GROMACS .gro file of C-alpha atoms in nm:
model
   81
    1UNK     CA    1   2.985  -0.549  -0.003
    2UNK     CA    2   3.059  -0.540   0.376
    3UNK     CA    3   3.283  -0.798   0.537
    4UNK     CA    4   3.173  -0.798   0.890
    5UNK     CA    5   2.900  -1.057   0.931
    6UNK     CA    6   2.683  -0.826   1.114
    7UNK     CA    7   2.699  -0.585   0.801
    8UNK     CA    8   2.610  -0.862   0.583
    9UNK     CA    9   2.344  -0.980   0.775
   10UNK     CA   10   2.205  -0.658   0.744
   11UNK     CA   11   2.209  -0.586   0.412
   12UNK     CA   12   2.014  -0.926   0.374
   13UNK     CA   13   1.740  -0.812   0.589
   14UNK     CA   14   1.677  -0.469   0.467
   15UNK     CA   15   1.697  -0.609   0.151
   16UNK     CA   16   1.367  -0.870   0.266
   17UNK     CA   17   1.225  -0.580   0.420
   18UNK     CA   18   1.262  -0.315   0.135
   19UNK     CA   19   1.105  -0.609  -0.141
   20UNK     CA   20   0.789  -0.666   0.138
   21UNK     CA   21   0.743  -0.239   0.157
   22UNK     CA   22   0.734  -0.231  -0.180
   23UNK     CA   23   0.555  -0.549  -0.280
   24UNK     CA   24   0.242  -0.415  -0.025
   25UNK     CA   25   0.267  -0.010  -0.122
   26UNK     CA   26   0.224  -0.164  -0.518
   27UNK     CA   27  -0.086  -0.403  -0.362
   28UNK     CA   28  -0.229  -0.058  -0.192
   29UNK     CA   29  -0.170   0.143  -0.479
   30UNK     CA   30  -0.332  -0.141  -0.757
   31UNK     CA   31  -0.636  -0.169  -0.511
   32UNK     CA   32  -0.689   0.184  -0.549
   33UNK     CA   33  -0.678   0.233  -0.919
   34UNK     CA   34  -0.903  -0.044  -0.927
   35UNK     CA   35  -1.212   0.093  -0.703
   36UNK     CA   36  -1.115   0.391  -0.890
   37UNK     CA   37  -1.180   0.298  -1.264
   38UNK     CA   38  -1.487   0.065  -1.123
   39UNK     CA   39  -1.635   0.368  -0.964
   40UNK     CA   40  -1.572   0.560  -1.300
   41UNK     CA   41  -1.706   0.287  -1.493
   42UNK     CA   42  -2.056   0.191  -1.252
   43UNK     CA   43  -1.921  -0.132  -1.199
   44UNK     CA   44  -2.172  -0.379  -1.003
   45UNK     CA   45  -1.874  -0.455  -0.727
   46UNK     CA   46  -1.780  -0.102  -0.644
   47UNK     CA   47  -1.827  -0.176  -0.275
   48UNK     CA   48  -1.665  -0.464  -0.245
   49UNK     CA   49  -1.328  -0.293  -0.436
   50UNK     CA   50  -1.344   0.030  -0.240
   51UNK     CA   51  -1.348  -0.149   0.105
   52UNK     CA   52  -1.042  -0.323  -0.030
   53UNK     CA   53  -0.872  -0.063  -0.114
   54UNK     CA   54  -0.978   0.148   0.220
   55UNK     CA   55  -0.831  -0.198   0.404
   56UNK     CA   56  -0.500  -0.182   0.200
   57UNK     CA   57  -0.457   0.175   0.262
   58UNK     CA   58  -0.498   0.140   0.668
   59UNK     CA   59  -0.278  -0.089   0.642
   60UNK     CA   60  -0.007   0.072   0.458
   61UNK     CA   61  -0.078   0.337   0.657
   62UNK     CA   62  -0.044   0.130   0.996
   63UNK     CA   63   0.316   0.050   0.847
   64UNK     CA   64   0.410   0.412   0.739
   65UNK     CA   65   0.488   0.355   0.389
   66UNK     CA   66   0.238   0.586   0.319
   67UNK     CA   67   0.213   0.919   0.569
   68UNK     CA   68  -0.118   0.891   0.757
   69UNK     CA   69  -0.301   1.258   0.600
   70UNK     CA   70  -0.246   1.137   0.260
   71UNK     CA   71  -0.345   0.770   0.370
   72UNK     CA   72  -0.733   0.988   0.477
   73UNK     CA   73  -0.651   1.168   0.201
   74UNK     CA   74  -0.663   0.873  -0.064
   75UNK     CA   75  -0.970   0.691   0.187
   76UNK     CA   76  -1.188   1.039   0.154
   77UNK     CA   77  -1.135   1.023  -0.258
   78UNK     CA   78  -1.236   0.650  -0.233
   79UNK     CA   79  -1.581   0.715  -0.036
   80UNK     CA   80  -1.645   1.036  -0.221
   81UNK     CA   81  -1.970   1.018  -0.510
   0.00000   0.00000   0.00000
């Protein structure tokens, strides 16, 4: 643990920072496997998930948690069939 109060401060805020990353690159990735298995399935709400998921994936994308050719990557997949 750092004793400088800058250092401490810090550690605080990349710990905030690292939780929100992760809490919206789990969001992106659930949205996906959702208008996934609903597009597997013939679900009635397909379009509604997939634009969802195509939303959370800009987004993450916007933020680079996720690198932007696999973020078209993962949007192509979703609009495919």
């Amino acid at each position: 643990m750092p004793n400088i109060k800058s250092a401490i401060k810090r550690v605080k805020t990349s710990e905030a920072v690292n939780a929100q990353n992760s809490a919206q690159k789990n969001e992106m990735r659930t949205a996906v496997k959702r208008a996934m298995t609903a597009k597997e399935n013939n679900a009635e709400n397909v379009d509604a998930l997939v634009s969802e998921a195509v939303k959370n994936v800009d987004k993450a994308a916007k933020k680079n948690l996720v690198h932007t050719n696999k973020a078209a990557r993962m949007k192509s997949k979703l609009m495919s069939k």
